[in-house]
PDB file of C-alpha atoms in Angstrom:
ATOM      1  CA  MET J   1     107.286 141.607 100.564  1.00  0.00           C
ATOM      2  CA  SER J   2     105.247 139.679  97.999  1.00  0.00           C
ATOM      3  CA  SER J   3     102.628 137.155  99.000  1.00  0.00           C
ATOM      4  CA  THR J   4     103.312 133.480  98.368  1.00  0.00           C
ATOM      5  CA  LEU J   5      99.577 132.788  98.209  1.00  0.00           C
ATOM      6  CA  ASP J   6      99.116 133.903  94.629  1.00  0.00           C
ATOM      7  CA  LEU J   7      96.629 132.621  92.067  1.00  0.00           C
ATOM      8  CA  ASP J   8      99.069 130.009  90.706  1.00  0.00           C
ATOM      9  CA  PHE J   9      99.527 128.578  94.213  1.00  0.00           C
ATOM     10  CA  LEU J  10      95.773 128.369  94.791  1.00  0.00           C
ATOM     11  CA  ILE J  11      95.094 126.716  91.426  1.00  0.00           C
ATOM     12  CA  ARG J  12      97.857 124.154  92.005  1.00  0.00           C
ATOM     13  CA  LEU J  13      96.527 123.490  95.511  1.00  0.00           C
ATOM     14  CA  LEU J  14      93.017 122.918  94.132  1.00  0.00           C
ATOM     15  CA  ILE J  15      94.299 120.644  91.347  1.00  0.00           C
ATOM     16  CA  ASN J  16      96.399 118.660  93.822  1.00  0.00           C
ATOM     17  CA  MET J  17      93.659 118.287  96.422  1.00  0.00           C
ATOM     18  CA  ALA J  18      91.075 117.326  93.797  1.00  0.00           C
ATOM     19  CA  ALA J  19      93.415 114.665  92.387  1.00  0.00           C
ATOM     20  CA  VAL J  20      94.324 113.321  95.839  1.00  0.00           C
ATOM     21  CA  LEU J  21      90.650 113.206  96.857  1.00  0.00           C
ATOM     22  CA  ILE J  22      89.741 111.352  93.663  1.00  0.00           C
ATOM     23  CA  LEU J  23      92.618 108.907  94.095  1.00  0.00           C
ATOM     24  CA  ILE J  24      91.920 108.190  97.745  1.00  0.00           C
ATOM     25  CA  ARG J  25      88.110 108.444  97.950  1.00  0.00           C
ATOM     26  CA  LEU J  26      87.090 106.994  94.598  1.00  0.00           C
ATOM     27  CA  VAL J  27      89.910 104.482  94.059  1.00  0.00           C
ATOM     28  CA  TYR J  28      91.675 103.507  97.291  1.00  0.00           C
ATOM     29  CA  PHE J  29      88.755 103.735  99.732  1.00  0.00           C
ATOM     30  CA  ARG J  30      86.376 101.959  97.354  1.00  0.00           C
ATOM     31  CA  ALA J  31      88.743  98.985  97.262  1.00  0.00           C
ATOM     32  CA  SER J  32      90.161  98.968 100.799  1.00  0.00           C
ATOM     33  CA  ARG J  33      87.703 100.669 103.174  1.00  0.00           C
ATOM     34  CA  HIS J  34      90.491 101.722 105.555  1.00  0.00           C
ATOM     35  CA  ARG J  35      89.185 105.096 106.747  1.00  0.00           C
ATOM     36  CA  ALA J  36      92.175 105.863 108.971  1.00  0.00           C
ATOM     37  CA  TYR J  37      94.631 105.391 106.116  1.00  0.00           C
ATOM     38  CA  ALA J  38      92.422 107.283 103.673  1.00  0.00           C
ATOM     39  CA  SER J  39      92.149 110.372 105.861  1.00  0.00           C
ATOM     40  CA  SER J  40      95.882 110.227 106.658  1.00  0.00           C
ATOM     41  CA  PHE J  41      96.747 110.049 102.947  1.00  0.00           C
ATOM     42  CA  ILE J  42      94.629 113.115 102.191  1.00  0.00           C
ATOM     43  CA  LEU J  43      96.190 115.138 105.003  1.00  0.00           C
ATOM     44  CA  PHE J  44      99.672 113.881 104.136  1.00  0.00           C
ATOM     45  CA  GLY J  45      99.181 115.004 100.531  1.00  0.00           C
ATOM     46  CA  MET J  46      98.128 118.459 101.613  1.00  0.00           C
ATOM     47  CA  GLY J  47     101.071 118.701 104.019  1.00  0.00           C
ATOM     48  CA  VAL J  48     103.609 117.649 101.392  1.00  0.00           C
ATOM     49  CA  PHE J  49     102.163 120.148  98.922  1.00  0.00           C
ATOM     50  CA  LEU J  50     102.236 123.023 101.405  1.00  0.00           C
ATOM     51  CA  VAL J  51     105.771 122.333 102.641  1.00  0.00           C
ATOM     52  CA  THR J  52     107.333 121.824  99.221  1.00  0.00           C
ATOM     53  CA  SER J  53     105.489 124.708  97.566  1.00  0.00           C
ATOM     54  CA  GLN J  54     106.612 127.103 100.281  1.00  0.00           C
ATOM     55  CA  LEU J  55     110.167 125.778 100.237  1.00  0.00           C
ATOM     56  CA  SER J  56     110.262 126.162  96.477  1.00  0.00           C
ATOM     57  CA  LYS J  57     109.772 129.919  96.944  1.00  0.00           C
ATOM     58  CA  VAL J  58     113.184 130.146  98.597  1.00  0.00           C
ATOM     59  CA  ASP J  59     115.053 128.966  95.509  1.00  0.00           C
ATOM     60  CA  ILE J  60     115.289 125.259  96.281  1.00  0.00           C
ATOM     61  CA  SER J  61     115.949 122.894  93.412  1.00  0.00           C
ATOM     62  CA  LEU J  62     113.797 120.003  92.301  1.00  0.00           C
ATOM     63  CA  GLY J  63     116.554 117.728  93.619  1.00  0.00           C
ATOM     64  CA  PHE J  64     115.986 119.104  97.102  1.00  0.00           C
ATOM     65  CA  ALA J  65     112.262 118.482  96.731  1.00  0.00           C
ATOM     66  CA  PHE J  66     112.948 114.858  95.864  1.00  0.00           C
ATOM     67  CA  GLY J  67     115.262 114.697  98.871  1.00  0.00           C
ATOM     68  CA  LEU J  68     112.316 115.792 100.989  1.00  0.00           C
ATOM     69  CA  PHE J  69     110.287 113.134  99.242  1.00  0.00           C
ATOM     70  CA  ALA J  70     112.868 110.542 100.313  1.00  0.00           C
ATOM     71  CA  ILE J  71     112.579 111.717 103.899  1.00  0.00           C
ATOM     72  CA  PHE J  72     108.784 111.592 103.782  1.00  0.00           C
ATOM     73  CA  SER J  73     108.802 108.139 102.227  1.00  0.00           C
ATOM     74  CA  MET J  74     111.020 106.810 105.017  1.00  0.00           C
ATOM     75  CA  LEU J  75     108.489 107.812 107.648  1.00  0.00           C
ATOM     76  CA  ARG J  76     106.992 104.757 109.245  1.00  0.00           C
ATOM     77  CA  TYR J  77     103.995 104.456 111.484  1.00  0.00           C
ATOM     78  CA  ARG J  78     105.418 102.806 114.593  1.00  0.00           C
ATOM     79  CA  THR J  79     102.104 101.388 115.816  1.00  0.00           C
ATOM     80  CA  GLU J  80     101.678  99.001 112.909  1.00  0.00           C
ATOM     81  CA  SER J  81     103.338  98.170 109.648  1.00  0.00           C
ATOM     82  CA  ILE J  82     101.539  99.224 106.507  1.00  0.00           C
ATOM     83  CA  THR J  83     101.019  96.924 103.575  1.00  0.00           C
ATOM     84  CA  ILE J  84     102.559  97.280 100.142  1.00  0.00           C
ATOM     85  CA  LYS J  85      99.236  98.570  98.845  1.00  0.00           C
ATOM     86  CA  GLU J  86      99.067 101.354 101.424  1.00  0.00           C
ATOM     87  CA  MET J  87     102.730 102.190 100.830  1.00  0.00           C
ATOM     88  CA  THR J  88     102.017 102.451  97.094  1.00  0.00           C
ATOM     89  CA  TYR J  89      99.125 104.861  97.643  1.00  0.00           C
ATOM     90  CA  LEU J  90     101.261 106.880 100.054  1.00  0.00           C
ATOM     91  CA  PHE J  91     103.964 107.053  97.364  1.00  0.00           C
ATOM     92  CA  LEU J  92     101.408 108.204  94.769  1.00  0.00           C
ATOM     93  CA  VAL J  93     100.034 110.892  97.083  1.00  0.00           C
ATOM     94  CA  ILE J  94     103.546 112.186  97.804  1.00  0.00           C
ATOM     95  CA  ALA J  95     104.532 112.122  94.129  1.00  0.00           C
ATOM     96  CA  MET J  96     101.338 113.900  93.051  1.00  0.00           C
ATOM     97  CA  SER J  97     101.784 116.550  95.736  1.00  0.00           C
ATOM     98  CA  LEU J  98     105.424 117.123  94.791  1.00  0.00           C
ATOM     99  CA  LEU J  99     104.557 117.453  91.108  1.00  0.00           C
ATOM    100  CA  SER J 100     101.805 119.897  91.954  1.00  0.00           C
ATOM    101  CA  ALA J 101     103.989 121.973  94.244  1.00  0.00           C
ATOM    102  CA  VAL J 102     107.263 122.267  92.327  1.00  0.00           C
ATOM    103  CA  GLY J 103     106.599 120.881  88.865  1.00  0.00           C
ATOM    104  CA  GLY J 104     107.085 123.300  86.004  1.00  0.00           C
ATOM    105  CA  MET J 105     104.002 122.214  84.083  1.00  0.00           C
ATOM    106  CA  GLN J 106     101.082 124.383  83.104  1.00  0.00           C
ATOM    107  CA  HIS J 107      97.850 123.868  85.049  1.00  0.00           C
ATOM    108  CA  ALA J 108      96.142 121.899  82.282  1.00  0.00           C
ATOM    109  CA  GLU J 109      99.162 119.616  81.853  1.00  0.00           C
ATOM    110  CA  LEU J 110      99.347 119.044  85.608  1.00  0.00           C
ATOM    111  CA  ALA J 111      95.644 118.230  85.821  1.00  0.00           C
ATOM    112  CA  LEU J 112      95.957 115.824  82.886  1.00  0.00           C
ATOM    113  CA  LEU J 113      98.981 114.067  84.400  1.00  0.00           C
ATOM    114  CA  LEU J 114      97.316 113.669  87.800  1.00  0.00           C
ATOM    115  CA  ALA J 115      94.139 112.440  86.121  1.00  0.00           C
ATOM    116  CA  LEU J 116      96.213 109.837  84.280  1.00  0.00           C
ATOM    117  CA  VAL J 117      97.636 108.626  87.613  1.00  0.00           C
ATOM    118  CA  CYS J 118      94.109 108.340  89.050  1.00  0.00           C
ATOM    119  CA  VAL J 119      92.823 106.460  85.991  1.00  0.00           C
ATOM    120  CA  MET J 120      95.737 104.015  86.089  1.00  0.00           C
ATOM    121  CA  ALA J 121      95.178 103.403  89.809  1.00  0.00           C
ATOM    122  CA  TYR J 122      91.474 102.802  89.127  1.00  0.00           C
ATOM    123  CA  ILE J 123      92.224 100.346  86.315  1.00  0.00           C
ATOM    124  CA  THR J 124      94.620  98.358  88.502  1.00  0.00           C
ATOM    125  CA  GLU J 125      91.931  98.089  91.203  1.00  0.00           C
ATOM    126  CA  THR J 126      89.480  96.511  88.747  1.00  0.00           C
ATOM    127  CA  SER J 127      89.575  93.089  87.158  1.00  0.00           C
ATOM    128  CA  LEU J 128      90.633  94.565  83.796  1.00  0.00           C
ATOM    129  CA  VAL J 129      94.342  93.997  84.502  1.00  0.00           C
ATOM    130  CA  LEU J 130      94.404  91.336  87.205  1.00  0.00           C
ATOM    131  CA  PRO J 131      91.687  89.178  88.753  1.00  0.00           C
ATOM    132  CA  ILE J 132      90.313  90.455  92.040  1.00  0.00           C
ATOM    133  CA  LEU J 133      91.243  87.974  94.742  1.00  0.00           C
ATOM    134  CA  GLU J 134      90.889  88.058  98.509  1.00  0.00           C
ATOM    135  CA  GLU J 135      93.476  86.499 100.774  1.00  0.00           C
ATOM    136  CA  GLN J 136      93.144  84.640 104.040  1.00  0.00           C
ATOM    137  CA  THR J 137      95.548  82.743 106.280  1.00  0.00           C
ATOM    138  CA  VAL J 138      94.286  79.415 107.633  1.00  0.00           C
ATOM    139  CA  GLN J 139      95.628  76.676 109.873  1.00  0.00           C
ATOM    140  CA  TYR J 140      95.343  73.349 108.084  1.00  0.00           C
ATOM    141  CA  GLU J 141      95.528  70.006 109.881  1.00  0.00           C
ATOM    142  CA  LYS J 142      95.486  67.513 106.996  1.00  0.00           C
ATOM    143  CA  ILE J 143      99.243  67.732 106.647  1.00  0.00           C
ATOM    144  CA  GLU J 144      99.432  64.867 104.154  1.00  0.00           C
ATOM    145  CA  ASN J 145      97.706  67.090 101.554  1.00  0.00           C
ATOM    146  CA  ILE J 146     100.477  69.701 101.473  1.00  0.00           C
ATOM    147  CA  ARG J 147     102.755  67.473  99.410  1.00  0.00           C
ATOM    148  CA  PRO J 148     103.188  68.710  95.817  1.00  0.00           C
ATOM    149  CA  GLU J 149     101.673  65.582  94.281  1.00  0.00           C
ATOM    150  CA  ARG J 150      98.501  66.046  96.382  1.00  0.00           C
ATOM    151  CA  ARG J 151      97.890  69.660  95.410  1.00  0.00           C
ATOM    152  CA  ALA J 152      94.567  68.840  93.719  1.00  0.00           C
ATOM    153  CA  GLU J 153      93.305  67.143  96.893  1.00  0.00           C
ATOM    154  CA  LEU J 154      94.443  70.124  98.981  1.00  0.00           C
ATOM    155  CA  LEU J 155      92.577  72.593  96.769  1.00  0.00           C
ATOM    156  CA  GLU J 156      89.437  70.443  96.661  1.00  0.00           C
ATOM    157  CA  ASP J 157      89.438  69.961 100.447  1.00  0.00           C
ATOM    158  CA  LEU J 158      89.832  73.691 101.050  1.00  0.00           C
ATOM    159  CA  ARG J 159      87.111  74.538  98.520  1.00  0.00           C
ATOM    160  CA  SER J 160      84.637  72.149 100.108  1.00  0.00           C
ATOM    161  CA  ARG J 161      85.429  73.177 103.683  1.00  0.00           C
ATOM    162  CA  MET J 162      85.573  76.925 103.097  1.00  0.00           C
ATOM    163  CA  GLY J 163      82.855  77.153 100.458  1.00  0.00           C
ATOM    164  CA  LEU J 164      84.984  79.485  98.348  1.00  0.00           C
ATOM    165  CA  ASP J 165      86.348  79.501  94.802  1.00  0.00           C
ATOM    166  CA  ILE J 166      89.990  79.053  95.796  1.00  0.00           C
ATOM    167  CA  ARG J 167      92.499  79.954  93.086  1.00  0.00           C
ATOM    168  CA  SER J 168      95.843  79.458  94.802  1.00  0.00           C
ATOM    169  CA  VAL J 169      97.382  78.166  98.015  1.00  0.00           C
ATOM    170  CA  GLU J 170     100.787  79.007  99.405  1.00  0.00           C
ATOM    171  CA  ILE J 171     102.373  77.228 102.336  1.00  0.00           C
ATOM    172  CA  ASN J 172     103.651  79.787 104.841  1.00  0.00           C
ATOM    173  CA  GLU J 173     104.741  77.527 107.658  1.00  0.00           C
ATOM    174  CA  ILE J 174     104.713  73.839 108.612  1.00  0.00           C
ATOM    175  CA  ASN J 175     104.540  72.632 112.211  1.00  0.00           C
ATOM    176  CA  PHE J 176     105.444  68.928 112.304  1.00  0.00           C
ATOM    177  CA  LEU J 177     105.009  68.792 116.082  1.00  0.00           C
ATOM    178  CA  LYS J 178     101.311  69.681 115.795  1.00  0.00           C
ATOM    179  CA  ASP J 179     100.870  68.222 112.275  1.00  0.00           C
ATOM    180  CA  THR J 180      99.502  71.513 110.965  1.00  0.00           C
ATOM    181  CA  ALA J 181     100.412  73.957 108.242  1.00  0.00           C
ATOM    182  CA  GLN J 182      99.727  77.645 107.919  1.00  0.00           C
ATOM    183  CA  LEU J 183      98.391  78.338 104.432  1.00  0.00           C
ATOM    184  CA  LYS J 184      97.797  81.574 102.567  1.00  0.00           C
ATOM    185  CA  VAL J 185      94.666  81.026 100.498  1.00  0.00           C
ATOM    186  CA  GLN J 186      93.631  83.305  97.616  1.00  0.00           C
ATOM    187  CA  TYR J 187      90.017  83.108  96.507  1.00  0.00           C
ATOM    188  CA  VAL J 188      87.445  84.920  94.400  1.00  0.00           C
ATOM    189  CA  PRO J 189      85.301  87.044  96.740  1.00  0.00           C
ATOM    190  CA  ARG J 190      81.600  86.333  96.787  1.00  0.00           C
ATOM    191  CA  ALA J 191      79.294  89.135  95.641  1.00  0.00           C
ATOM    192  CA  SER J 192      77.946  89.426  99.201  1.00  0.00           C
ATOM    193  CA  ASP J 193      81.505  90.048 100.559  1.00  0.00           C
ATOM    194  CA  ASP J 194      81.464  93.592  99.101  1.00  0.00           C
TER     195      ASP J 194
END
């Protein structure tokens, strides 16, 4: 009986774990600071790699591996819903682990591809592609300012009251009984917010 823990397996495991650690620690965690998600992503990546690499030894096609990927991606944490950003990083971790486990690429090609994924994730987390904006939900009582023709007054009032460089405001909900509105405010974070 031949061992499934050969040199190719170990190199692919190291490449995968290095890429996942770079993606999660240097990109995701730097931007989000959610330790629980970060550690879960790392462990999830290792688990996906181990399961799919071992299943690939029993003559399972790449289609089956992507079927497993579909099952993994449907997993939901029942305690709380995860945001689109966390779901995207979970998707990247799963995809990277699947490519590492059952992809037919050489080690250098695999490392280059995973590095490209990490670089693209890093670029999207900087202001090179999109401006970096924070988001906050507020209850707003000056209901007369939510009318479209009073948008400038709404923005100015929020800027003066919150002391932030507000870029956009979206109305989530209006309560005419209480004369309040729930607003989603996007603003440029202050340097001290980091």
